[in-house]
mmCIF file of C-alpha atoms in Angstrom:
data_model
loop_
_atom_site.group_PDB
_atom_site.id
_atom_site.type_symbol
_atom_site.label_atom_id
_atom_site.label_comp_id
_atom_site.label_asym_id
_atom_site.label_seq_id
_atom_site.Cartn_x
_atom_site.Cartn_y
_atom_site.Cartn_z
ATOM 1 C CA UNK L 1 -86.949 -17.913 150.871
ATOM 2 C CA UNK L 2 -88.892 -15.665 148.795
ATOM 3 C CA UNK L 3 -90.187 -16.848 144.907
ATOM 4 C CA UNK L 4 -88.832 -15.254 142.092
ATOM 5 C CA UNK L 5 -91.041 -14.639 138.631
ATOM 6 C CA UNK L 6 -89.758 -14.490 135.326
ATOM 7 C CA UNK L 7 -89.904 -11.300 133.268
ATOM 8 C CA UNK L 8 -92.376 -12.622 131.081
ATOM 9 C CA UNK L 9 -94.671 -14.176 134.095
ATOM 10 C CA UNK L 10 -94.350 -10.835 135.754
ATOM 11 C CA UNK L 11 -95.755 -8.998 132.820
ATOM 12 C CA UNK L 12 -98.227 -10.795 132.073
ATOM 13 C CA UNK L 13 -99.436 -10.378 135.817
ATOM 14 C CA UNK L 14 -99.020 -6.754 135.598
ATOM 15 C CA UNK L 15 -101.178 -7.116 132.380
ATOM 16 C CA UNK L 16 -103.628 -8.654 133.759
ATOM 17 C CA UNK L 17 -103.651 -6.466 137.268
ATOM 18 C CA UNK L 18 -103.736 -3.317 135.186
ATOM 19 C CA UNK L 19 -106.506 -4.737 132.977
ATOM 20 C CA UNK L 20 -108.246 -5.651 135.565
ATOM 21 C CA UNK L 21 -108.264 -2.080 137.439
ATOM 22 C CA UNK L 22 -108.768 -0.383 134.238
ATOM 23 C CA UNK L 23 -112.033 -2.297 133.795
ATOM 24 C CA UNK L 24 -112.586 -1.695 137.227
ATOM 25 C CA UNK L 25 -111.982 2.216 136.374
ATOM 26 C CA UNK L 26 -109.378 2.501 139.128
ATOM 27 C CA UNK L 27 -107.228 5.929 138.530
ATOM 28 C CA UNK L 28 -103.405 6.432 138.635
ATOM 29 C CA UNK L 29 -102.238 4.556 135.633
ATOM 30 C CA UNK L 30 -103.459 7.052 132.851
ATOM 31 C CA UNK L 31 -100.930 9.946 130.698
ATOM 32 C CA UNK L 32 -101.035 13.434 132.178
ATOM 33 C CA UNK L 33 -97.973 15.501 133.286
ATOM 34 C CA UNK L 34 -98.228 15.119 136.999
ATOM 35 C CA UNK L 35 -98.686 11.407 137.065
ATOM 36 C CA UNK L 36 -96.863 10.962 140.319
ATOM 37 C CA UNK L 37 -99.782 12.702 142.625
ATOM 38 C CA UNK L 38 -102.790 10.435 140.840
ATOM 39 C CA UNK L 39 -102.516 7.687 143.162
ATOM 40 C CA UNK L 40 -101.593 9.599 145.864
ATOM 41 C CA UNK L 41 -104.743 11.793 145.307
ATOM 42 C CA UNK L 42 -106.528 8.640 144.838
ATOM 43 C CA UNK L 43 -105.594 7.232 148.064
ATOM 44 C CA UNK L 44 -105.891 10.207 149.879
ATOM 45 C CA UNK L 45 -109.861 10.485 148.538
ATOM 46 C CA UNK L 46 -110.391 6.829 149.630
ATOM 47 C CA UNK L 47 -108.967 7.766 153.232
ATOM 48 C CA UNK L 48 -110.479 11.040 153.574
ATOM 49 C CA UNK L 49 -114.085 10.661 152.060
ATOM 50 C CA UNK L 50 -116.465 13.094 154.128
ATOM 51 C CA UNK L 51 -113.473 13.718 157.021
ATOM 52 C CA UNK L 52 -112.253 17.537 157.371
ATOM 53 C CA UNK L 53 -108.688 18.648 156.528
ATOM 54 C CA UNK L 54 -107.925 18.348 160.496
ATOM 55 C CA UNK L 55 -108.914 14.911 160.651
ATOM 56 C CA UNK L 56 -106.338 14.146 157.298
ATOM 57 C CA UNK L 57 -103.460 16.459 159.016
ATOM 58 C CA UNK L 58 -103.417 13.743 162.028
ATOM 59 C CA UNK L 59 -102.260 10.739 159.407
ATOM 60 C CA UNK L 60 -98.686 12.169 159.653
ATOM 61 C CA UNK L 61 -98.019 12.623 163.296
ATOM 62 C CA UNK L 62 -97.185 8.476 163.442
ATOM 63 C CA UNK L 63 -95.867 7.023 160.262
ATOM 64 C CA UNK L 64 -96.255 3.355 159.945
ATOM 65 C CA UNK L 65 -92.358 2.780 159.633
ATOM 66 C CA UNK L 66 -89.195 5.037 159.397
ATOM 67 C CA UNK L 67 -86.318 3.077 157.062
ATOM 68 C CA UNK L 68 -82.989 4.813 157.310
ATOM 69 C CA UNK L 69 -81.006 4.928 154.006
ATOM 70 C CA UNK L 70 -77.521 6.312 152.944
ATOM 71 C CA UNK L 71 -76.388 9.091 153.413
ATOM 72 C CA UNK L 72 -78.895 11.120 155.775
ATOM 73 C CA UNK L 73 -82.017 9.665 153.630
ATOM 74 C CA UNK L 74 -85.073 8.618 156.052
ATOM 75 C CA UNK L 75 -87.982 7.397 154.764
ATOM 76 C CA UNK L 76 -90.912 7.755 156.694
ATOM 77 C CA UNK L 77 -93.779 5.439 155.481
ATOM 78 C CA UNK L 78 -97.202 7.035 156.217
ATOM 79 C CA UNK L 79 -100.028 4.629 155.107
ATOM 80 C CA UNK L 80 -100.272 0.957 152.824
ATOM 81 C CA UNK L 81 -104.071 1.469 151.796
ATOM 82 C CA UNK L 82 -105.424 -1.586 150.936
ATOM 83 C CA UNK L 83 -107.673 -0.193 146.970
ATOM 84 C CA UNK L 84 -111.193 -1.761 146.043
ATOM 85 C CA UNK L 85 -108.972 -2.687 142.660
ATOM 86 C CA UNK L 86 -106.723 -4.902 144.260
ATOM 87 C CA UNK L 87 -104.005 -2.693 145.075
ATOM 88 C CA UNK L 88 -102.032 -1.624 147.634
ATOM 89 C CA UNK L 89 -100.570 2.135 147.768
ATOM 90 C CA UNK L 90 -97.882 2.548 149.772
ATOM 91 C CA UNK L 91 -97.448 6.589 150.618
ATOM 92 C CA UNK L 92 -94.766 7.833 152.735
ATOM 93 C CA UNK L 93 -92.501 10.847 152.803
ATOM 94 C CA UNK L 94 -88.575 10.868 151.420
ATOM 95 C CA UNK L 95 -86.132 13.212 153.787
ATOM 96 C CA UNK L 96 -82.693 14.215 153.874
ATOM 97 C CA UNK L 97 -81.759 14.267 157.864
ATOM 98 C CA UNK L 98 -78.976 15.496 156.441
ATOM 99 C CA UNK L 99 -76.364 18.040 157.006
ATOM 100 C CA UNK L 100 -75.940 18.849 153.251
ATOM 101 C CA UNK L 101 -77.394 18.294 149.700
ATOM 102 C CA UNK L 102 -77.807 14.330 148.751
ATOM 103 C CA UNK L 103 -78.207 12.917 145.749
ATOM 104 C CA UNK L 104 -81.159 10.149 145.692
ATOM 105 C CA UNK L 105 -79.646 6.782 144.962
ATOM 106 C CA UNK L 106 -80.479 6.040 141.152
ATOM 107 C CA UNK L 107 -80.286 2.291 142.664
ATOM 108 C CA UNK L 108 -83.971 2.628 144.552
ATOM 109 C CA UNK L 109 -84.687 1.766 141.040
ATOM 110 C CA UNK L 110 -83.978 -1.662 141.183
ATOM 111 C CA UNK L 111 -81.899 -3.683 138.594
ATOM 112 C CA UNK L 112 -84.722 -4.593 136.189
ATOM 113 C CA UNK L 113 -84.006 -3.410 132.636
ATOM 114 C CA UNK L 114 -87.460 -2.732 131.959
ATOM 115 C CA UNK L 115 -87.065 -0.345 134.991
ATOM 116 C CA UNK L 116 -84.247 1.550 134.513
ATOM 117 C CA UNK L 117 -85.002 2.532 131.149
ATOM 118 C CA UNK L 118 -88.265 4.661 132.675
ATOM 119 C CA UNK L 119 -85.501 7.012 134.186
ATOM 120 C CA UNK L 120 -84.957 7.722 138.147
ATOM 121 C CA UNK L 121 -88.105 6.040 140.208
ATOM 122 C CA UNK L 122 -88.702 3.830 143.517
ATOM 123 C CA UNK L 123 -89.240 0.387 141.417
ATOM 124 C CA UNK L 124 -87.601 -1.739 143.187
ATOM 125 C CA UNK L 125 -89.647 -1.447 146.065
ATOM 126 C CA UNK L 126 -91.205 -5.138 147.167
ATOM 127 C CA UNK L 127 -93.800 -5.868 149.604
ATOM 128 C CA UNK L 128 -93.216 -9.272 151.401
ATOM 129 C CA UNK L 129 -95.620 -11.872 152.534
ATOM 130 C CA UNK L 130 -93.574 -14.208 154.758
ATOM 131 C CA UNK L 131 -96.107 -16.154 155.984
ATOM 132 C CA UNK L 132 -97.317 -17.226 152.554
ATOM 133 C CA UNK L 133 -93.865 -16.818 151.170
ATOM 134 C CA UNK L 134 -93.834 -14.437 148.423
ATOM 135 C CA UNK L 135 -92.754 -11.081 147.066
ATOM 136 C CA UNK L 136 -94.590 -8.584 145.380
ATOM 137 C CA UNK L 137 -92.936 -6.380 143.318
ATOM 138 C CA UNK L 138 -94.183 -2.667 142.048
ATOM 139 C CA UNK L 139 -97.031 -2.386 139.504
ATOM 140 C CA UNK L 140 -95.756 -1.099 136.319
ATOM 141 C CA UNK L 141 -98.392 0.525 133.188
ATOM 142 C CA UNK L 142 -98.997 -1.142 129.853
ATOM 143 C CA UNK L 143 -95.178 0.721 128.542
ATOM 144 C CA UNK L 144 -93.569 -0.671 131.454
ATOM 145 C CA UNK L 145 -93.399 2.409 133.814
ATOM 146 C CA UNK L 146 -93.264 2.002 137.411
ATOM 147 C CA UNK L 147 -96.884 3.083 139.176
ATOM 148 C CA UNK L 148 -94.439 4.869 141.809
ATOM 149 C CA UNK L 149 -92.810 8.417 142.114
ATOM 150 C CA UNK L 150 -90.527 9.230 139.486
ATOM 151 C CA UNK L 151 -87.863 11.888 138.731
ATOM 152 C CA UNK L 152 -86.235 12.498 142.271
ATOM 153 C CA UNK L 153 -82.908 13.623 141.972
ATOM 154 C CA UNK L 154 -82.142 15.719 145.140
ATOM 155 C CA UNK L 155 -82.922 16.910 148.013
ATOM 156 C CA UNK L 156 -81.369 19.914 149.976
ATOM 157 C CA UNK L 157 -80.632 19.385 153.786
ATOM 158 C CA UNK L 158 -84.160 19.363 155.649
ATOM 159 C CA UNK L 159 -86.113 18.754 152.605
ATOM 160 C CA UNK L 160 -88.660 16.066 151.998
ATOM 161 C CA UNK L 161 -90.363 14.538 149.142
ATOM 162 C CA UNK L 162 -94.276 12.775 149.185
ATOM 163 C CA UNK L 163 -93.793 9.551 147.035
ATOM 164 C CA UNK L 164 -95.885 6.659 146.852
ATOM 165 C CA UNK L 165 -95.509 3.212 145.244
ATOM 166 C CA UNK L 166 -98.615 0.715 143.886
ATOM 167 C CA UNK L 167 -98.304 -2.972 144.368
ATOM 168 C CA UNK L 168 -100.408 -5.773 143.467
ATOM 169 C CA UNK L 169 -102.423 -6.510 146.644
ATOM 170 C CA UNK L 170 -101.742 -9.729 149.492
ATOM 171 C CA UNK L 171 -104.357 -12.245 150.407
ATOM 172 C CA UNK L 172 -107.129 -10.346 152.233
ATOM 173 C CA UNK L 173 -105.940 -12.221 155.270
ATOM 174 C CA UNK L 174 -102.385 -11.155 155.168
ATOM 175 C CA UNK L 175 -102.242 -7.124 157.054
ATOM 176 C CA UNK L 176 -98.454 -7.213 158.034
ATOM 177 C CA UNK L 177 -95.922 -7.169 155.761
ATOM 178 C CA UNK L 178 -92.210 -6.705 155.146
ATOM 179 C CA UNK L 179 -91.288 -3.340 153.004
ATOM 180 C CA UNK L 180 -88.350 -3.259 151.775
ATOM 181 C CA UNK L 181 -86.213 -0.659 149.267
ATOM 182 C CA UNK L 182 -82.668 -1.093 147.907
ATOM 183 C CA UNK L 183 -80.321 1.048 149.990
ATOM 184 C CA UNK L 184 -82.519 1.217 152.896
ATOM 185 C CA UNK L 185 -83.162 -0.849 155.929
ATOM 186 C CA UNK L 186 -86.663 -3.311 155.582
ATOM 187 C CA UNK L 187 -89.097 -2.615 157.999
ATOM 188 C CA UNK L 188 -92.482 -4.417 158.867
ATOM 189 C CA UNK L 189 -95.527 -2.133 158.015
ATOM 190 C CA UNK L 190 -99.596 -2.955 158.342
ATOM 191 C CA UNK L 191 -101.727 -2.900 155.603
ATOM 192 C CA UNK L 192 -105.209 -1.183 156.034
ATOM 193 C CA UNK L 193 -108.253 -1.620 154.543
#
């Protein structure tokens, strides 16, 4: 059973959430052109404070989770950082396993209007909480644009993608939860931090 939230409860939790990590001067949500590696920097920095680049090369030798999708598409999910802001960044890295070219499903999207008119993006990514029975859904800015990687289109046979997506962050006392992303299988991942 998971709870659902009304468009307009939703965003006024995402206004609140991003008001809240604005105030709390938490990067990733502001205008640039390369908004997509902000939060990924950001995480990264939080990880990696005072560690070497050989101690930060070791994070990908055992991802977290690997969700098989259509058509060759593996997604291997690397870390869910747990942010002082109340976040949780979910990084990871898209592949084709493939033989040939794929296109990227426009439907990891998600259904939401406010969604789909941002473009291509992993929106409709959701964290779940079974044990307190509910569903968080990804953070979106004050114009309604997923806080996730944005613009993939394609991706040649053997090629991979970073992404990331931002979520609004479980009970402290909740570390495993249940990622899941339309068009690829849900997998259990823990939350650190």
């Amino acid at each position: 059973m998971s709870i659902r939230f009304t468009t307009k409860a939703r965003r006024g939790m995402v206004a609140l959430t991003v008001a809240a990590g604005l105030a709390l001067g938490v990067a990733g949500c502001g205008g640039g052109g390369d908004d997509d590696k902000k939060p990924e920097a950001s995480a990264s920095a939080s990880k990696g404070a005072g560690s070497d680049p050989s101690a930060q090369e070791g994070q990908e030798e055992a991802p977290l989770a690997e969700l098989k999708g259509p058509d060759g598409l593996l997604l291997e999910v690397t870390s869910a950082q747990r942010d002082a802001g109340g976040f949780v960044t979910v990084n990871g890295n898209l592949k084709n396993d493939g033989a040939k070219s794929v296109v990227v499903p426009a439907g990891l999207r998600g259904d939401e209007t406010e969604i789909i008119r941002h473009g291509r993006s992993l929106g409709g990514a959701t964290l779940v909480d079974s044990a307190s029975k509910k569903r968080y859904y990804v953070l979106r800015d004050t114009d309604g644009r997923p806080l996730t990687t944005t613009d993939l289109t394609s991706l040649k046979a053997g090629e991979s993608a970073p992404v990331f997506m931002q979520f609004p962050a479980p009970p402290a006392e909740t570390t495993e939860v249940t990622f899941q992303l339309p068009t690829f299988a849900a997998a259990t991942i823990t939350i650190s931090g």
